[in-house]
Amino acid sequence: MDTPALRIRRVGIDTWRENVAYLHRNCPVVRAAGFQALAKVAVRANGKTIAAVLNVVDDDRIVEACELGLSEDAFARLQVAEGHDVQVAHAEAPASIAALHRKIAGERLDRADLFALIQDVAQARYSKIELAAFVVATHQTGLDRDEVWHLTEAMISVGRRLDWGTQVRGGPVVDKHCIGGIPGNRTSMLVVPIVTAHGMLCPKTSSRAITSPAGTADTMEVLAEVALPFEKLAAIVRETNGCLAWGGTADLSPADDILISVERPLALDSPGQMVASILSKKIAAGSTHLVLDIPMGPSAKVRSMAEAQRLKKLFEFVAGRLNLQLDAVISDGSQPIGSGIGPVLEARDVMRVLRNDPAAPADLRQKALLLAGRMIEFDPDVRGGDGWRIARDILESGRALAQMQAIIEAQGRRTQPPALGEMTHEVLAEAGGTVQSIDNLRLARIARLAGAPQVPGAGVDLLVKVGDSVAAGQALYRLHAQYETDLRFARDLARKDSGYRLGTAHDGDRPGEAEAA
């Protein structure tokens, strides 16, 4: 039976992809219905029902005794005006809860299980506690390749899909994605203007950083708007051939965005979830051809060639089942790519490459040309092996820069881009020698403590790379921060371990590019 009606109060709290309701402890409904904190409740108004996690409060400045407070997410999902009457009842368990319990127990889920589970995830019927249980279970017990295939299908099914129809006239819709884990690896922001200047369609949507100091969307946001609604995103691609947008506002694979909101604080990125996340977004964006970058290195997500090959084969299996042509490249992930780690610093590197600036990082330029060349070779009119040369000519001629400027204007140029953090600290070499290795994870953590990506101008500016000779007391990298506390945290961590390993020139060979596979 429903409880008496309560008035909605919009509580200005961002609960990040979770519906949260607030009731006062003295509310008669709390006592009569036996509600407890963290219980799941059903909130009904105007024929619409949402599930929410209940928080019980004692402060009537948040909600009064006859009010129901709703978080920003819950208020937006219910779609009624503040002050509207609502009814609250105990929520029924999601229909797929039995499948979730079986996965927690280590059992295999079939296609119907995963479709039902992802439907409930997309409808916000699960709390973050329950979502965390699913993420941890799939990380611990894994997903077999059929489960990953069906999970990807399910994620695609609950969102919108872009259809480019006659615009491509049967030609490929291309995209590029990196599995992540390498700081500074902003090749997408170079690849997209190069391949779209060639005339190919490339609707690039990206997530924000999960465990890294910056994602493509975070870095592009330094230059332009990235939170583009579905219709605007489609219009920009039709106008310019491409985009560099955040996928979260386009409603492409929305269940993935909800799962990412749990994966981020847990710092988990299991292979099965990774494959489903990446491929669901690409297929929802209408892509037919994908170049996938799998960096491999001692401090990358993928540590060995055997692991890289296993992941490559899983991507190829799922992509094949979903009619997506995939070209996977296993690349060198032994150190950060480029010089900057953090949104503003990485945007600086990208624009230097596009402007053919002598200060542009050579490794970022070369890797972007390699990947862009592979994408251009999806063009049936391009001979195999010619892609790199075409990509280089587009970059050196200035056409890629002009194309990037067109995409920035179409998405909405930032009139006041964020500045580089003015508070700095240089991390110095304790002794002289040759840089033998750089720990990607350590540098990423230091950059995050400095404030990235939440503070766009924060991060790490690398001054030397693997193979460079340094003298005792020479700066290895410079920290940038906006707040003194952030700078202190990052400085203290760097003081314990800079992430750099120095030795004599014969202690180890400079890592070369991993062989493209």
PDB file of C-alpha atoms in Angstrom, residues 59-316:
ATOM      1  CA  ASP A  59      18.273  18.365   9.708  1.00  0.00           C
ATOM      2  CA  ASP A  60      15.009  20.004   8.574  1.00  0.00           C
ATOM      3  CA  ARG A  61      17.037  22.451   6.480  1.00  0.00           C
ATOM      4  CA  ILE A  62      17.567  19.547   4.082  1.00  0.00           C
ATOM      5  CA  VAL A  63      13.985  18.248   4.158  1.00  0.00           C
ATOM      6  CA  GLU A  64      11.050  18.912   6.456  1.00  0.00           C
ATOM      7  CA  ALA A  65       8.853  16.234   7.971  1.00  0.00           C
ATOM      8  CA  CYS A  66       6.345  16.113   5.099  1.00  0.00           C
ATOM      9  CA  GLU A  67       8.817  16.443   2.242  1.00  0.00           C
ATOM     10  CA  LEU A  68      10.700  13.959   0.101  1.00  0.00           C
ATOM     11  CA  GLY A  69      14.088  15.211  -0.987  1.00  0.00           C
ATOM     12  CA  LEU A  70      15.549  14.042  -4.301  1.00  0.00           C
ATOM     13  CA  SER A  71      19.153  14.204  -5.457  1.00  0.00           C
ATOM     14  CA  GLU A  72      19.936  15.891  -8.774  1.00  0.00           C
ATOM     15  CA  ASP A  73      19.961  12.564 -10.616  1.00  0.00           C
ATOM     16  CA  ALA A  74      16.661  11.412  -9.098  1.00  0.00           C
ATOM     17  CA  PHE A  75      14.962  14.772  -9.675  1.00  0.00           C
ATOM     18  CA  ALA A  76      15.985  14.796 -13.338  1.00  0.00           C
ATOM     19  CA  ARG A  77      14.843  11.222 -13.866  1.00  0.00           C
ATOM     20  CA  LEU A  78      11.406  11.692 -12.213  1.00  0.00           C
ATOM     21  CA  GLN A  79      10.698  14.788 -14.359  1.00  0.00           C
ATOM     22  CA  VAL A  80       8.187  16.568 -12.129  1.00  0.00           C
ATOM     23  CA  ALA A  81       8.279  20.069 -10.648  1.00  0.00           C
ATOM     24  CA  GLU A  82       9.513  20.852  -7.165  1.00  0.00           C
ATOM     25  CA  GLY A  83       6.591  20.868  -4.723  1.00  0.00           C
ATOM     26  CA  HIS A  84       4.680  18.217  -6.676  1.00  0.00           C
ATOM     27  CA  ASP A  85       2.997  15.470  -4.648  1.00  0.00           C
ATOM     28  CA  VAL A  86       4.630  12.041  -4.745  1.00  0.00           C
ATOM     29  CA  GLN A  87       4.070   8.726  -3.048  1.00  0.00           C
ATOM     30  CA  VAL A  88       6.763   6.505  -1.622  1.00  0.00           C
ATOM     31  CA  ALA A  89       6.713   2.764  -1.095  1.00  0.00           C
ATOM     32  CA  HIS A  90       9.152  -0.056  -0.563  1.00  0.00           C
ATOM     33  CA  ALA A  91      10.760  -0.868  -3.914  1.00  0.00           C
ATOM     34  CA  GLU A  92      10.590  -4.338  -5.347  1.00  0.00           C
ATOM     35  CA  ALA A  93      13.889  -6.022  -6.117  1.00  0.00           C
ATOM     36  CA  PRO A  94      15.017  -5.670  -9.748  1.00  0.00           C
ATOM     37  CA  ALA A  95      13.816  -8.532 -11.930  1.00  0.00           C
ATOM     38  CA  SER A  96      17.426  -9.477 -12.662  1.00  0.00           C
ATOM     39  CA  ILE A  97      18.586  -9.684  -9.027  1.00  0.00           C
ATOM     40  CA  ALA A  98      18.763 -13.490  -9.167  1.00  0.00           C
ATOM     41  CA  ALA A  99      21.181 -13.252 -12.105  1.00  0.00           C
ATOM     42  CA  LEU A 100      23.326 -10.810 -10.132  1.00  0.00           C
ATOM     43  CA  HIS A 101      23.436 -13.221  -7.180  1.00  0.00           C
ATOM     44  CA  ARG A 102      24.445 -16.070  -9.474  1.00  0.00           C
ATOM     45  CA  LYS A 103      27.292 -13.987 -10.916  1.00  0.00           C
ATOM     46  CA  ILE A 104      28.475 -13.118  -7.415  1.00  0.00           C
ATOM     47  CA  ALA A 105      28.548 -16.862  -6.756  1.00  0.00           C
ATOM     48  CA  GLY A 106      30.792 -17.309  -9.797  1.00  0.00           C
ATOM     49  CA  GLU A 107      28.233 -18.745 -12.211  1.00  0.00           C
ATOM     50  CA  ARG A 108      28.047 -18.047 -15.939  1.00  0.00           C
ATOM     51  CA  LEU A 109      25.235 -15.791 -17.206  1.00  0.00           C
ATOM     52  CA  ASP A 110      23.429 -16.341 -20.506  1.00  0.00           C
ATOM     53  CA  ARG A 111      22.210 -13.771 -23.015  1.00  0.00           C
ATOM     54  CA  ALA A 112      18.782 -13.349 -21.381  1.00  0.00           C
ATOM     55  CA  ASP A 113      20.376 -12.850 -17.951  1.00  0.00           C
ATOM     56  CA  LEU A 114      22.692 -10.135 -19.201  1.00  0.00           C
ATOM     57  CA  PHE A 115      20.012  -8.332 -21.214  1.00  0.00           C
ATOM     58  CA  ALA A 116      17.737  -8.267 -18.144  1.00  0.00           C
ATOM     59  CA  LEU A 117      20.540  -7.130 -15.858  1.00  0.00           C
ATOM     60  CA  ILE A 118      21.715  -4.304 -18.126  1.00  0.00           C
ATOM     61  CA  GLN A 119      18.116  -3.167 -18.662  1.00  0.00           C
ATOM     62  CA  ASP A 120      17.772  -2.787 -14.887  1.00  0.00           C
ATOM     63  CA  VAL A 121      21.132  -1.012 -14.679  1.00  0.00           C
ATOM     64  CA  ALA A 122      20.088   1.479 -17.374  1.00  0.00           C
ATOM     65  CA  GLN A 123      16.809   2.142 -15.568  1.00  0.00           C
ATOM     66  CA  ALA A 124      18.707   2.908 -12.324  1.00  0.00           C
ATOM     67  CA  ARG A 125      17.063   0.043 -10.475  1.00  0.00           C
ATOM     68  CA  TYR A 126      20.324  -0.950  -8.822  1.00  0.00           C
ATOM     69  CA  SER A 127      22.065   0.885  -6.010  1.00  0.00           C
ATOM     70  CA  LYS A 128      25.766   1.604  -6.221  1.00  0.00           C
ATOM     71  CA  ILE A 129      26.365  -1.087  -3.603  1.00  0.00           C
ATOM     72  CA  GLU A 130      24.718  -3.655  -5.887  1.00  0.00           C
ATOM     73  CA  LEU A 131      26.525  -2.320  -8.961  1.00  0.00           C
ATOM     74  CA  ALA A 132      29.823  -2.561  -7.114  1.00  0.00           C
ATOM     75  CA  ALA A 133      29.038  -6.196  -6.345  1.00  0.00           C
ATOM     76  CA  PHE A 134      28.501  -6.871 -10.069  1.00  0.00           C
ATOM     77  CA  VAL A 135      31.690  -5.044 -11.092  1.00  0.00           C
ATOM     78  CA  VAL A 136      33.772  -6.862  -8.472  1.00  0.00           C
ATOM     79  CA  ALA A 137      32.205 -10.240  -9.348  1.00  0.00           C
ATOM     80  CA  THR A 138      32.990  -9.865 -13.057  1.00  0.00           C
ATOM     81  CA  HIS A 139      36.499  -8.740 -12.155  1.00  0.00           C
ATOM     82  CA  GLN A 140      37.155 -11.627  -9.771  1.00  0.00           C
ATOM     83  CA  THR A 141      35.535 -14.535 -11.620  1.00  0.00           C
ATOM     84  CA  GLY A 142      35.794 -13.060 -15.114  1.00  0.00           C
ATOM     85  CA  LEU A 143      33.461 -13.209 -18.079  1.00  0.00           C
ATOM     86  CA  ASP A 144      33.889 -15.831 -20.776  1.00  0.00           C
ATOM     87  CA  ARG A 145      33.902 -14.638 -24.377  1.00  0.00           C
ATOM     88  CA  ASP A 146      30.195 -15.362 -24.951  1.00  0.00           C
ATOM     89  CA  GLU A 147      29.308 -13.416 -21.799  1.00  0.00           C
ATOM     90  CA  VAL A 148      31.367 -10.466 -23.063  1.00  0.00           C
ATOM     91  CA  TRP A 149      29.638 -10.679 -26.450  1.00  0.00           C
ATOM     92  CA  HIS A 150      26.167 -10.699 -24.885  1.00  0.00           C
ATOM     93  CA  LEU A 151      27.081  -7.988 -22.370  1.00  0.00           C
ATOM     94  CA  THR A 152      28.175  -5.784 -25.279  1.00  0.00           C
ATOM     95  CA  GLU A 153      24.928  -6.488 -27.147  1.00  0.00           C
ATOM     96  CA  ALA A 154      22.927  -5.668 -24.031  1.00  0.00           C
ATOM     97  CA  MET A 155      24.732  -2.360 -23.505  1.00  0.00           C
ATOM     98  CA  ILE A 156      24.046  -1.358 -27.114  1.00  0.00           C
ATOM     99  CA  SER A 157      20.373  -2.309 -26.834  1.00  0.00           C
ATOM    100  CA  VAL A 158      19.519   0.070 -23.973  1.00  0.00           C
ATOM    101  CA  GLY A 159      20.882   3.238 -25.608  1.00  0.00           C
ATOM    102  CA  ARG A 160      20.435   5.261 -28.755  1.00  0.00           C
ATOM    103  CA  ARG A 161      22.371   4.538 -31.956  1.00  0.00           C
ATOM    104  CA  LEU A 162      23.701   6.873 -34.589  1.00  0.00           C
ATOM    105  CA  ASP A 163      22.906   5.898 -38.171  1.00  0.00           C
ATOM    106  CA  TRP A 164      24.878   7.659 -40.876  1.00  0.00           C
ATOM    107  CA  GLY A 165      22.769   6.231 -43.692  1.00  0.00           C
ATOM    108  CA  THR A 166      23.480   7.617 -47.131  1.00  0.00           C
ATOM    109  CA  GLN A 167      26.143  10.046 -45.917  1.00  0.00           C
ATOM    110  CA  VAL A 168      28.838   7.376 -46.130  1.00  0.00           C
ATOM    111  CA  ARG A 169      27.465   5.777 -49.343  1.00  0.00           C
ATOM    112  CA  GLY A 170      28.550   2.340 -48.199  1.00  0.00           C
ATOM    113  CA  GLY A 171      31.996   3.542 -47.124  1.00  0.00           C
ATOM    114  CA  PRO A 172      33.513   2.907 -43.708  1.00  0.00           C
ATOM    115  CA  VAL A 173      32.670   4.849 -40.546  1.00  0.00           C
ATOM    116  CA  VAL A 174      35.980   4.726 -38.706  1.00  0.00           C
ATOM    117  CA  ASP A 175      37.105   5.156 -35.121  1.00  0.00           C
ATOM    118  CA  LYS A 176      40.173   4.674 -32.976  1.00  0.00           C
ATOM    119  CA  HIS A 177      40.399   3.725 -29.330  1.00  0.00           C
ATOM    120  CA  CYS A 178      43.143   3.034 -26.812  1.00  0.00           C
ATOM    121  CA  ILE A 179      42.515   0.748 -23.843  1.00  0.00           C
ATOM    122  CA  GLY A 180      44.276   3.345 -21.658  1.00  0.00           C
ATOM    123  CA  GLY A 181      46.823   3.158 -18.907  1.00  0.00           C
ATOM    124  CA  ILE A 182      49.505   5.291 -20.621  1.00  0.00           C
ATOM    125  CA  PRO A 183      49.662   8.904 -19.402  1.00  0.00           C
ATOM    126  CA  GLY A 184      49.702  11.591 -22.092  1.00  0.00           C
ATOM    127  CA  ASN A 185      48.565   9.260 -24.872  1.00  0.00           C
ATOM    128  CA  ARG A 186      46.291  11.765 -26.636  1.00  0.00           C
ATOM    129  CA  THR A 187      46.578  10.316 -30.133  1.00  0.00           C
ATOM    130  CA  SER A 188      42.804  10.462 -30.741  1.00  0.00           C
ATOM    131  CA  MET A 189      42.923  14.257 -30.849  1.00  0.00           C
ATOM    132  CA  LEU A 190      45.419  13.989 -33.714  1.00  0.00           C
ATOM    133  CA  VAL A 191      43.975  10.976 -35.506  1.00  0.00           C
ATOM    134  CA  VAL A 192      40.456  12.417 -35.797  1.00  0.00           C
ATOM    135  CA  PRO A 193      41.414  15.647 -37.632  1.00  0.00           C
ATOM    136  CA  ILE A 194      43.812  13.723 -39.896  1.00  0.00           C
ATOM    137  CA  VAL A 195      41.358  11.037 -41.024  1.00  0.00           C
ATOM    138  CA  THR A 196      38.402  13.425 -41.307  1.00  0.00           C
ATOM    139  CA  ALA A 197      40.552  15.772 -43.407  1.00  0.00           C
ATOM    140  CA  HIS A 198      41.083  12.750 -45.660  1.00  0.00           C
ATOM    141  CA  GLY A 199      37.298  12.651 -46.055  1.00  0.00           C
ATOM    142  CA  MET A 200      36.441   9.743 -43.767  1.00  0.00           C
ATOM    143  CA  LEU A 201      33.641   9.823 -41.204  1.00  0.00           C
ATOM    144  CA  CYS A 202      34.907   9.506 -37.607  1.00  0.00           C
ATOM    145  CA  PRO A 203      32.327  10.078 -34.808  1.00  0.00           C
ATOM    146  CA  LYS A 204      34.761   9.869 -31.881  1.00  0.00           C
ATOM    147  CA  THR A 205      33.062   9.644 -28.495  1.00  0.00           C
ATOM    148  CA  SER A 206      35.092   9.096 -25.357  1.00  0.00           C
ATOM    149  CA  SER A 207      34.537   8.604 -21.660  1.00  0.00           C
ATOM    150  CA  ARG A 208      36.111  10.842 -19.094  1.00  0.00           C
ATOM    151  CA  ALA A 209      39.117   9.596 -17.159  1.00  0.00           C
ATOM    152  CA  ILE A 210      38.362   6.538 -15.032  1.00  0.00           C
ATOM    153  CA  THR A 211      41.666   5.961 -13.244  1.00  0.00           C
ATOM    154  CA  SER A 212      43.954   8.249 -15.288  1.00  0.00           C
ATOM    155  CA  PRO A 213      44.851  11.975 -14.986  1.00  0.00           C
ATOM    156  CA  ALA A 214      43.004  12.770 -18.222  1.00  0.00           C
ATOM    157  CA  GLY A 215      40.843  11.167 -20.868  1.00  0.00           C
ATOM    158  CA  THR A 216      40.278  12.362 -24.416  1.00  0.00           C
ATOM    159  CA  ALA A 217      37.038  14.095 -23.359  1.00  0.00           C
ATOM    160  CA  ASP A 218      38.781  15.855 -20.444  1.00  0.00           C
ATOM    161  CA  THR A 219      41.567  17.115 -22.714  1.00  0.00           C
ATOM    162  CA  MET A 220      39.314  18.165 -25.601  1.00  0.00           C
ATOM    163  CA  GLU A 221      37.210  20.092 -23.079  1.00  0.00           C
ATOM    164  CA  VAL A 222      40.172  22.447 -22.630  1.00  0.00           C
ATOM    165  CA  LEU A 223      39.565  23.570 -26.223  1.00  0.00           C
ATOM    166  CA  ALA A 224      35.850  23.022 -26.898  1.00  0.00           C
ATOM    167  CA  GLU A 225      32.540  21.834 -25.522  1.00  0.00           C
ATOM    168  CA  VAL A 226      32.346  18.050 -25.284  1.00  0.00           C
ATOM    169  CA  ALA A 227      28.983  17.514 -23.546  1.00  0.00           C
ATOM    170  CA  LEU A 228      26.972  17.349 -26.755  1.00  0.00           C
ATOM    171  CA  PRO A 229      23.371  16.112 -26.920  1.00  0.00           C
ATOM    172  CA  PHE A 230      22.590  13.349 -29.395  1.00  0.00           C
ATOM    173  CA  GLU A 231      21.151  15.567 -32.134  1.00  0.00           C
ATOM    174  CA  LYS A 232      23.966  18.142 -31.966  1.00  0.00           C
ATOM    175  CA  LEU A 233      26.647  15.450 -32.052  1.00  0.00           C
ATOM    176  CA  ALA A 234      25.110  13.959 -35.180  1.00  0.00           C
ATOM    177  CA  ALA A 235      24.831  17.384 -36.838  1.00  0.00           C
ATOM    178  CA  ILE A 236      28.502  18.200 -36.105  1.00  0.00           C
ATOM    179  CA  VAL A 237      29.687  14.944 -37.650  1.00  0.00           C
ATOM    180  CA  ARG A 238      27.586  15.583 -40.741  1.00  0.00           C
ATOM    181  CA  GLU A 239      29.095  19.075 -40.996  1.00  0.00           C
ATOM    182  CA  THR A 240      32.769  18.302 -40.304  1.00  0.00           C
ATOM    183  CA  ASN A 241      33.040  14.497 -40.791  1.00  0.00           C
ATOM    184  CA  GLY A 242      33.997  14.028 -37.154  1.00  0.00           C
ATOM    185  CA  CYS A 243      33.833  15.023 -33.513  1.00  0.00           C
ATOM    186  CA  LEU A 244      35.731  14.611 -30.256  1.00  0.00           C
ATOM    187  CA  ALA A 245      32.918  14.399 -27.735  1.00  0.00           C
ATOM    188  CA  TRP A 246      32.041  12.950 -24.358  1.00  0.00           C
ATOM    189  CA  GLY A 247      29.691  10.003 -24.836  1.00  0.00           C
ATOM    190  CA  GLY A 248      27.867  10.543 -21.540  1.00  0.00           C
ATOM    191  CA  THR A 249      25.407  13.158 -22.820  1.00  0.00           C
ATOM    192  CA  ALA A 250      24.613  11.474 -26.130  1.00  0.00           C
ATOM    193  CA  ASP A 251      22.863   8.504 -24.459  1.00  0.00           C
ATOM    194  CA  LEU A 252      25.096   6.027 -26.294  1.00  0.00           C
ATOM    195  CA  SER A 253      25.420   2.875 -24.164  1.00  0.00           C
ATOM    196  CA  PRO A 254      24.126   4.642 -20.992  1.00  0.00           C
ATOM    197  CA  ALA A 255      24.474   1.492 -18.864  1.00  0.00           C
ATOM    198  CA  ASP A 256      28.205   1.662 -19.473  1.00  0.00           C
ATOM    199  CA  ASP A 257      28.337   5.195 -18.057  1.00  0.00           C
ATOM    200  CA  ILE A 258      26.570   3.974 -14.915  1.00  0.00           C
ATOM    201  CA  LEU A 259      29.001   1.069 -14.503  1.00  0.00           C
ATOM    202  CA  ILE A 260      31.951   3.423 -15.055  1.00  0.00           C
ATOM    203  CA  SER A 261      30.681   5.565 -12.155  1.00  0.00           C
ATOM    204  CA  VAL A 262      31.365   2.539  -9.921  1.00  0.00           C
ATOM    205  CA  GLU A 263      34.538   1.347 -11.642  1.00  0.00           C
ATOM    206  CA  ARG A 264      36.176   4.760 -11.190  1.00  0.00           C
ATOM    207  CA  PRO A 265      36.278   4.843  -7.347  1.00  0.00           C
ATOM    208  CA  LEU A 266      37.122   1.127  -7.245  1.00  0.00           C
ATOM    209  CA  ALA A 267      39.918   1.641  -9.812  1.00  0.00           C
ATOM    210  CA  LEU A 268      38.799  -1.553 -11.575  1.00  0.00           C
ATOM    211  CA  ASP A 269      38.905  -2.112 -15.326  1.00  0.00           C
ATOM    212  CA  SER A 270      38.483  -5.847 -15.948  1.00  0.00           C
ATOM    213  CA  PRO A 271      39.091  -7.207 -19.484  1.00  0.00           C
ATOM    214  CA  GLY A 272      35.493  -8.291 -20.071  1.00  0.00           C
ATOM    215  CA  GLN A 273      34.011  -5.002 -18.904  1.00  0.00           C
ATOM    216  CA  MET A 274      36.646  -3.109 -20.906  1.00  0.00           C
ATOM    217  CA  VAL A 275      35.794  -4.898 -24.153  1.00  0.00           C
ATOM    218  CA  ALA A 276      32.039  -4.458 -23.667  1.00  0.00           C
ATOM    219  CA  SER A 277      32.448  -0.800 -22.719  1.00  0.00           C
ATOM    220  CA  ILE A 278      34.632   0.121 -25.695  1.00  0.00           C
ATOM    221  CA  LEU A 279      32.831  -1.857 -28.388  1.00  0.00           C
ATOM    222  CA  SER A 280      29.311  -0.921 -27.245  1.00  0.00           C
ATOM    223  CA  LYS A 281      30.187   2.790 -27.493  1.00  0.00           C
ATOM    224  CA  LYS A 282      31.775   2.387 -30.930  1.00  0.00           C
ATOM    225  CA  ILE A 283      28.885   0.420 -32.412  1.00  0.00           C
ATOM    226  CA  ALA A 284      26.310   2.761 -30.844  1.00  0.00           C
ATOM    227  CA  ALA A 285      28.145   5.653 -32.524  1.00  0.00           C
ATOM    228  CA  GLY A 286      27.628   3.927 -35.884  1.00  0.00           C
ATOM    229  CA  SER A 287      31.246   2.887 -36.442  1.00  0.00           C
ATOM    230  CA  THR A 288      31.919   0.042 -38.855  1.00  0.00           C
ATOM    231  CA  HIS A 289      35.743  -0.027 -38.628  1.00  0.00           C
ATOM    232  CA  LEU A 290      37.927   0.401 -35.543  1.00  0.00           C
ATOM    233  CA  VAL A 291      41.667   0.701 -34.937  1.00  0.00           C
ATOM    234  CA  LEU A 292      42.382  -0.451 -31.390  1.00  0.00           C
ATOM    235  CA  ASP A 293      45.564   0.534 -29.567  1.00  0.00           C
ATOM    236  CA  ILE A 294      46.738  -1.976 -26.911  1.00  0.00           C
ATOM    237  CA  PRO A 295      49.815  -0.502 -25.181  1.00  0.00           C
ATOM    238  CA  MET A 296      52.031  -3.091 -23.492  1.00  0.00           C
ATOM    239  CA  GLY A 297      54.674  -2.427 -20.869  1.00  0.00           C
ATOM    240  CA  PRO A 298      55.792  -3.198 -17.323  1.00  0.00           C
ATOM    241  CA  SER A 299      53.594  -0.478 -15.800  1.00  0.00           C
ATOM    242  CA  ALA A 300      50.799  -0.457 -18.418  1.00  0.00           C
ATOM    243  CA  LYS A 301      47.408  -2.152 -18.068  1.00  0.00           C
ATOM    244  CA  VAL A 302      48.774  -4.997 -20.194  1.00  0.00           C
ATOM    245  CA  ARG A 303      52.143  -6.248 -18.931  1.00  0.00           C
ATOM    246  CA  SER A 304      53.116  -9.057 -21.339  1.00  0.00           C
ATOM    247  CA  MET A 305      52.769 -10.036 -24.977  1.00  0.00           C
ATOM    248  CA  ALA A 306      50.796 -13.135 -23.977  1.00  0.00           C
ATOM    249  CA  GLU A 307      48.288 -10.971 -22.095  1.00  0.00           C
ATOM    250  CA  ALA A 308      48.109  -8.520 -25.003  1.00  0.00           C
ATOM    251  CA  GLN A 309      47.411 -11.334 -27.467  1.00  0.00           C
ATOM    252  CA  ARG A 310      44.644 -12.752 -25.232  1.00  0.00           C
ATOM    253  CA  LEU A 311      42.975  -9.354 -25.017  1.00  0.00           C
ATOM    254  CA  LYS A 312      43.398  -8.800 -28.766  1.00  0.00           C
ATOM    255  CA  LYS A 313      41.704 -12.126 -29.523  1.00  0.00           C
ATOM    256  CA  LEU A 314      38.802 -11.301 -27.167  1.00  0.00           C
ATOM    257  CA  PHE A 315      38.272  -7.943 -28.885  1.00  0.00           C
ATOM    258  CA  GLU A 316      38.434  -9.647 -32.294  1.00  0.00           C
TER     259      GLU A 316
END
